[in-house]
Each structure stands twice: as structure tokens, then as C-alpha cells.
Amino acid sequence: MITSNGQARADRRLPTHPVVMVLYDGVQALDVTGPLDVLAAANDHGGRYRVVALSPGGKEVRTTSGLRLAADGVLEEWVGRIGTLMVPGSPNWHVPVEDHGLIGELTRLARSADRVASLCAGAFPLAAAGLLDGCRVATHWRQADQLAAHFPSVQVDRDALFIRDGRIITSAGVTAGIDLTLSLVEEDLGPETARAAAKDLVVFMARPGGQSQFSVRLRARYCRSATVRAVLDAVAAAPHVDHRLDALAARAGVSVRHLTRLIRQETGTTAARFVEQIRLEAAQGMLESGTDPLDTVARRSGFGSAETLRRAFQREFGITPGAYRARFRTTQPECPRAPSGPAGDTMPAGRVATARGGGPVNGG
């Protein structure tokens, strides 16, 4: 079960901010609990979020993990003010989209909400309600093409972790809902409160990078053009070779102009951008799993020099390759070597392991 309070130390001078979290069968548990934990942490630092979890008929719902969540009230009966309406997602997004009762209630509640937020695939029911028409939105990278295909009036950004478009805020997969909620806390209460909440939860206040770090190699699989698929597969297989546009076109046996048009149509980006993303992904893998010097990583991933690699990382992720390696190489804390005693004996077992790096070990 979930509880949706956590306001014991709230500052009574601040107005209460009502948050409605919509529950329905098949939601991802972390889409619900992650944002609620952020709001509870913010309340511990002066916030006054009052969270109400509502479900159709007020019924208990079952998440994809099997966890059952209890609602605070009946979705159809809510008539109060809403500061933030939050809609979690379901991997089986067809089910909520085809639930006309749920879509009708989302449409109704959104009219009285100051802002509306979707978490992961929560963008699908919002799109079905017509609330995302003309908006630039984010969703899980694996479902981005599906969202764009089923709702062509929605402008899908396949890389963003979360996007604010007017009063609509949409986020990418699962833990990006935590990123989104921290941004709302910062908007409401300032960066210090958001930073304090992030520290309590041991997550990044602002996570480096976008969804391209998870999805770029998969794009080639979904290309309809065999020519583009072959070109992109070749780039992914050997990021260190010459992948300038004229070389790609020559290998594909087409003109530069024709290949440029095909790649733009199939991927929504340029060949140069795709090549850089592949090389960044290759470098990420080497940094996460190996100890090679940066010069070696740069050469093997196709950047040529450590300086070029550093500039690309700074531009894409906002951190250096060295900082990335320290943060993301492992989710296991680094255990310091036990010093030897006077007779060569090591320190007794049970020493506390310490996480190293420029931020939390696992930022979600």
C-alpha cells in the first residue's frame, strides 16, 4: 500500500499545493512512488504538497510488478482544486488509452489543474485526451515512435528526459519521473529545497545526458529503408572508421544528397549527428567497463583524441569523460583496501564501503 502524506515539518506560511496522482490497473509502480517520495522529501524541507491518490471507483490497483496500491479517493468524485495532476504510465499503454471513462476523467480534471504531468508512458492517455495536441513531449524512448505514430498531432522528442511545454510537463522512462518532480519542486520552492530533496533520496538533481544514451543503436533496427539500415548498422559495428558523409554514401552506392534525405527521413537527424551519438555510446561503454586511458578510448570510439572526446562529452552530457567514468562505471560502492597491521594482518572485516565519484552512485 502507499501513503501520500509527509508534511510534518511543512512551513505553514506557504499555501498548500494539492497534487492528484491518478492510479489505474497496470501502472508502473515507480512512476507512482518515485514522484511521491520526491514530494514527501520536499515536505520535509518546507514544502506543503498534499497528495491525493485517486483511482476509478476508488478501487485498489495492481501495478506491473504485482504491487497493490490503495487509493485515497474516487477519481470520478474529485471536485477540488488541483495544483499538479500527475498521470503515471503503463507498458501496455493500449489499455488506458482505450478506457473511455479514464480518458474522460483526465480531460475533466485537467481543466482545473494548474499543471499536468505525465510520467513515462503516461503521455499516451494524456494524448488520447487531446491534452498534448501541438505540444512537444517526452516519453520512454522505446515507445516514442509508437506515440508519434498513434498521435501525429503530438511533437515527440525522443531524447529529452523531461519537457515543459506551457502547463504540460512530460517525462521519459520510469526514473525520469523523479527528475521531472525535482524540477517542479525547484520551480515551487527554489533550487535549495530541490537539492535537499535530491540529497535525501541520493539521486542527481540534474542528471547528465538524454535518452539517446539508451536508444541510439536501436534506431537502425526500425528503419524501413534497407539502405539506411545497412549504413547505420555499419556505423554501429565499427564507430572508429571513416564515417564522413561522402564515405557513407560511397559504401551505400548512392549519392550524398540521396543518403542525406533518407537518413533524415528515417532517423529525424543527420548522418553526422547519428555517427557522433554512436561514438559517444561506444565511449560510454568503454568508460563504464574498462580502465583504458582516455586517449585509447577516444581512438577506439572514433573521436581521435582525448580532447575531441572531452568536448563531445561536455556538449552532450555536461560532464567530462573522467567524471562519467567515476559516476557510471558501476553501481557497486568502491571498497577501500584494508590497511595492514603491525604484523602484516589486515583490518578486520566489516569496514564500511564508500561510494566514490562526482555524484550519487546510482542516480536512477
XYZ file of C-alpha atoms in Angstrom:
364
model
C 0.000 0.000 0.000
C 1.088 3.569 -0.388
C 0.502 6.538 1.843
C 0.504 10.012 0.407
C 1.338 12.283 3.321
C 4.647 13.549 4.720
C 4.096 17.139 5.806
C 5.087 17.127 9.462
C 7.667 19.879 9.109
C 5.968 21.934 6.405
C 6.146 25.711 6.619
C 2.617 26.883 7.461
C 3.264 30.216 5.769
C 3.238 28.535 2.362
C -0.060 27.744 0.648
C -0.926 24.070 0.303
C -0.258 22.647 -3.147
C -2.747 19.856 -3.947
C -1.347 17.054 -6.094
C -3.601 14.418 -7.652
C -1.885 11.162 -8.608
C -4.064 9.081 -10.933
C -3.951 5.325 -10.368
C -5.216 2.585 -12.667
C -4.516 -1.112 -13.171
C -1.255 -1.838 -14.967
C 0.711 1.275 -13.950
C 4.438 1.075 -13.277
C 4.948 1.261 -9.520
C 7.984 3.553 -9.720
C 6.042 6.025 -11.887
C 3.869 6.493 -8.812
C 6.188 6.021 -5.861
C 9.225 7.882 -7.250
C 7.474 11.256 -7.652
C 5.599 10.810 -4.369
C 8.866 10.211 -2.499
C 10.288 13.399 -4.044
C 7.274 15.384 -2.844
C 7.480 13.833 0.630
C 11.185 14.728 0.800
C 10.339 18.285 -0.270
C 7.749 18.470 2.509
C 10.487 17.565 4.984
C 12.256 20.736 3.841
C 9.376 23.194 4.000
C 7.072 22.169 1.172
C 3.313 21.858 1.568
C 2.366 19.291 -1.042
C -0.883 17.499 -0.233
C -1.027 14.356 -2.335
C -4.262 12.524 -3.071
C -4.156 9.239 -4.986
C -7.355 8.644 -6.959
C -8.472 5.619 -8.950
C -11.565 4.715 -10.971
C -14.206 3.810 -8.405
C -11.660 4.359 -5.629
C -10.526 0.751 -6.104
C -7.173 -0.760 -5.248
C -4.997 -1.152 -8.344
C -2.290 -3.656 -9.255
C 0.969 -2.479 -10.790
C 3.070 -4.280 -13.397
C 5.285 -5.634 -10.606
C 2.301 -7.075 -8.761
C 2.406 -4.440 -6.025
C -1.079 -3.308 -4.994
C -1.700 0.383 -4.399
C -4.602 1.758 -2.378
C -6.354 4.922 -3.499
C -7.282 7.797 -1.204
C -10.465 8.528 -3.117
C -12.698 8.070 -6.119
C -11.435 9.584 -9.355
C -14.933 10.341 -10.648
C -15.887 12.234 -7.470
C -12.973 14.659 -7.239
C -14.127 18.273 -7.466
C -11.400 20.164 -5.609
C -8.632 22.400 -6.882
C -5.601 20.694 -8.407
C -2.158 22.248 -8.363
C -0.494 19.365 -10.216
C -2.236 16.475 -11.949
C 0.166 13.509 -12.325
C -0.544 10.623 -14.693
C 1.723 7.556 -14.485
C 2.295 5.202 -17.386
C 1.736 1.585 -18.283
C 3.920 -0.520 -20.615
C 0.642 -1.820 -22.044
C -0.457 1.693 -22.965
C -3.306 0.491 -25.217
C -5.369 -0.389 -22.137
C -5.635 3.080 -20.557
C -5.920 4.722 -23.982
C -8.996 2.603 -24.747
C -10.549 3.205 -21.313
C -13.010 5.952 -22.280
C -14.083 6.516 -18.673
C -10.480 7.139 -17.575
C -9.777 9.416 -20.560
C -12.938 11.414 -19.834
C -11.906 11.931 -16.221
C -8.405 13.030 -17.216
C -9.959 15.576 -19.580
C -12.202 16.862 -16.800
C -9.515 17.060 -14.117
C -7.008 18.701 -16.454
C -9.352 21.666 -16.899
C -8.965 22.613 -13.228
C -5.255 21.757 -12.899
C -2.587 24.446 -12.818
C -0.223 21.999 -14.499
C -0.440 18.467 -15.856
C 2.464 15.999 -15.709
C 2.864 12.615 -17.367
C 5.310 10.020 -16.133
C 6.852 7.695 -18.724
C 4.023 6.236 -20.865
C 1.520 8.429 -19.056
C 1.838 10.580 -22.172
C -0.398 8.103 -24.024
C -3.621 8.632 -22.018
C -2.951 12.380 -21.990
C -2.550 12.295 -25.774
C -5.772 10.283 -26.081
C -7.500 13.011 -24.079
C -6.251 15.596 -26.598
C -4.182 17.345 -23.942
C -0.895 17.020 -25.842
C -2.058 18.269 -29.245
C 0.582 20.607 -30.653
C 2.837 20.073 -27.628
C 6.460 18.979 -27.640
C 6.579 15.966 -25.332
C 8.791 13.193 -23.965
C 8.076 9.560 -23.258
C 10.102 6.379 -22.875
C 12.471 6.016 -25.836
C 11.145 2.535 -26.559
C 7.629 3.927 -27.041
C 8.456 7.253 -28.664
C 7.811 6.058 -32.220
C 4.514 4.499 -31.147
C 3.382 7.749 -29.543
C 4.295 9.707 -32.684
C 2.540 7.205 -34.954
C -0.705 6.980 -32.978
C -0.939 10.683 -32.171
C 0.531 12.620 -35.118
C -0.517 15.983 -33.650
C 1.970 15.424 -30.795
C 5.590 16.524 -31.301
C 7.667 13.720 -29.760
C 11.208 14.466 -28.585
C 12.964 11.092 -28.472
C 15.925 12.242 -26.391
C 14.671 14.550 -23.625
C 14.372 13.255 -20.065
C 11.505 15.665 -19.463
C 9.949 18.616 -21.263
C 7.883 21.595 -20.109
C 5.502 22.977 -22.748
C 3.228 25.545 -21.160
C 1.383 23.867 -18.311
C 2.125 20.390 -19.726
C 5.186 18.550 -18.397
C 6.099 15.130 -19.784
C 8.894 12.772 -18.797
C 10.761 9.810 -20.229
C 11.121 6.327 -18.784
C 10.374 5.451 -15.180
C 13.032 7.216 -13.060
C 12.854 10.321 -15.265
C 9.660 10.985 -13.299
C 11.939 11.712 -10.362
C 13.872 14.223 -12.488
C 10.603 15.853 -13.554
C 9.281 16.091 -9.982
C 12.521 17.597 -8.715
C 12.180 20.270 -11.392
C 8.665 21.038 -10.149
C 9.934 21.294 -6.587
C 12.628 23.705 -7.767
C 10.000 25.770 -9.572
C 7.778 25.899 -6.486
C 10.285 26.122 -3.651
C 13.648 27.026 -5.171
C 16.843 25.135 -6.011
C 17.990 24.682 -2.413
C 14.878 22.724 -1.466
C 15.104 20.620 -4.631
C 18.767 19.965 -3.927
C 17.981 18.936 -0.347
C 15.278 16.543 -1.534
C 17.641 15.046 -4.130
C 20.320 14.541 -1.479
C 17.830 12.819 0.819
C 16.902 10.426 -1.991
C 20.525 10.025 -3.177
C 19.698 10.990 -6.756
C 21.026 13.611 -9.147
C 19.260 16.945 -9.026
C 20.025 17.289 -12.750
C 21.018 14.046 -14.455
C 23.593 14.278 -17.275
C 22.618 13.258 -20.779
C 19.413 12.328 -22.505
C 17.663 9.203 -23.682
C 19.930 8.881 -26.709
C 22.423 7.164 -24.426
C 19.928 4.279 -24.160
C 18.412 4.098 -27.624
C 20.751 5.203 -30.380
C 21.884 1.741 -31.526
C 18.286 0.568 -31.727
C 17.284 3.151 -34.329
C 18.800 1.170 -37.186
C 16.532 -1.789 -36.403
C 13.402 0.232 -37.044
C 14.430 1.839 -40.326
C 12.220 0.905 -43.263
C 14.951 1.648 -45.806
C 17.364 -1.263 -46.278
C 19.996 1.229 -47.469
C 19.790 3.308 -44.296
C 19.648 0.209 -42.116
C 22.855 -1.113 -43.678
C 24.616 2.249 -43.305
C 23.631 2.706 -39.670
C 24.467 -0.887 -38.792
C 27.929 -0.379 -40.288
C 28.458 2.741 -38.178
C 27.372 0.927 -35.016
C 29.595 -2.075 -35.783
C 32.775 -0.006 -36.289
C 32.491 3.526 -34.879
C 36.229 4.145 -35.242
C 36.407 4.016 -39.065
C 35.831 6.878 -41.517
C 32.121 7.709 -41.413
C 32.091 11.063 -43.149
C 29.012 11.520 -45.286
C 30.789 11.006 -48.619
C 32.349 7.771 -47.338
C 28.963 6.502 -46.130
C 27.344 7.347 -49.461
C 30.112 5.649 -51.424
C 29.782 2.457 -49.392
C 25.995 2.510 -49.826
C 26.279 3.155 -53.579
C 24.029 6.241 -53.505
C 24.575 9.965 -53.826
C 25.369 12.106 -50.792
C 22.173 14.079 -51.346
C 20.010 10.946 -51.532
C 21.573 9.408 -48.424
C 21.193 12.685 -46.508
C 17.490 12.757 -47.327
C 16.975 9.076 -46.437
C 18.749 9.316 -43.078
C 16.814 12.454 -42.163
C 13.526 10.747 -43.048
C 14.322 7.563 -41.149
C 16.009 8.912 -38.011
C 14.946 12.535 -37.706
C 18.571 13.607 -37.512
C 21.663 13.991 -39.701
C 24.250 11.359 -40.522
C 26.921 13.347 -38.659
C 24.755 13.532 -35.557
C 23.995 9.818 -35.676
C 27.689 8.963 -36.043
C 28.577 11.172 -33.076
C 25.888 9.563 -30.923
C 27.120 6.083 -31.832
C 30.669 7.109 -30.944
C 29.502 8.600 -27.659
C 27.676 5.393 -26.833
C 30.777 3.350 -27.679
C 32.912 5.590 -25.476
C 30.378 5.285 -22.651
C 30.616 1.510 -22.776
C 34.414 1.603 -22.637
C 34.411 4.060 -19.750
C 31.876 2.020 -17.810
C 33.530 -1.355 -18.234
C 37.259 -0.754 -18.725
C 40.308 1.091 -17.476
C 41.849 2.165 -20.790
C 43.352 5.678 -20.861
C 41.165 8.374 -22.418
C 43.430 8.559 -25.486
C 42.742 4.876 -26.155
C 39.004 5.269 -25.564
C 38.941 8.260 -27.920
C 40.788 6.406 -30.675
C 38.739 3.208 -30.418
C 35.407 5.076 -30.325
C 36.270 7.210 -33.347
C 36.915 10.586 -31.738
C 40.616 10.502 -32.483
C 41.866 12.461 -29.486
C 41.036 12.773 -25.800
C 40.353 16.494 -26.284
C 37.754 15.851 -29.001
C 36.164 13.209 -26.773
C 36.108 15.621 -23.831
C 34.410 18.347 -25.874
C 31.771 15.908 -27.141
C 31.024 14.692 -23.604
C 30.782 18.225 -22.264
C 28.422 19.211 -25.053
C 26.209 16.114 -24.783
C 26.248 15.268 -21.077
C 27.629 18.342 -19.338
C 30.453 16.369 -17.699
C 33.929 15.151 -18.630
C 34.669 11.546 -19.650
C 36.602 11.114 -16.394
C 33.634 12.285 -14.336
C 31.347 9.987 -16.323
C 33.602 7.013 -15.596
C 33.606 7.851 -11.883
C 29.813 8.162 -11.729
C 28.571 5.451 -14.037
C 31.148 2.689 -14.233
C 29.421 0.618 -11.539
C 26.509 0.717 -9.138
C 28.663 -1.017 -6.515
C 30.430 1.141 -3.918
C 34.180 1.149 -4.016
C 35.505 -0.757 -1.020
C 38.786 0.676 0.268
C 41.689 -1.676 0.617
C 42.176 -2.754 4.219
C 45.488 -1.457 5.568
C 47.959 -3.925 7.034
C 48.509 -4.089 10.770
C 51.860 -4.163 12.502
C 52.298 -7.869 11.900
C 51.020 -7.779 8.315
C 47.466 -8.577 9.392
C 44.719 -6.761 7.528
C 41.992 -4.765 9.189
C 39.047 -6.906 10.343
C 36.127 -7.470 8.002
C 33.112 -5.207 8.224
C 34.575 -1.867 7.104
C 32.000 0.411 5.547
C 32.361 0.665 1.776
C 32.427 4.207 0.401
C 30.995 5.341 -2.911
C 33.386 7.444 -4.986
C 32.686 9.878 -7.812
C 31.202 13.238 -8.616
C 27.668 12.345 -7.577
C 25.456 9.605 -6.171
C 26.470 6.127 -7.221
C 23.099 5.377 -8.784
C 21.196 8.384 -9.997
C 18.163 6.405 -11.146
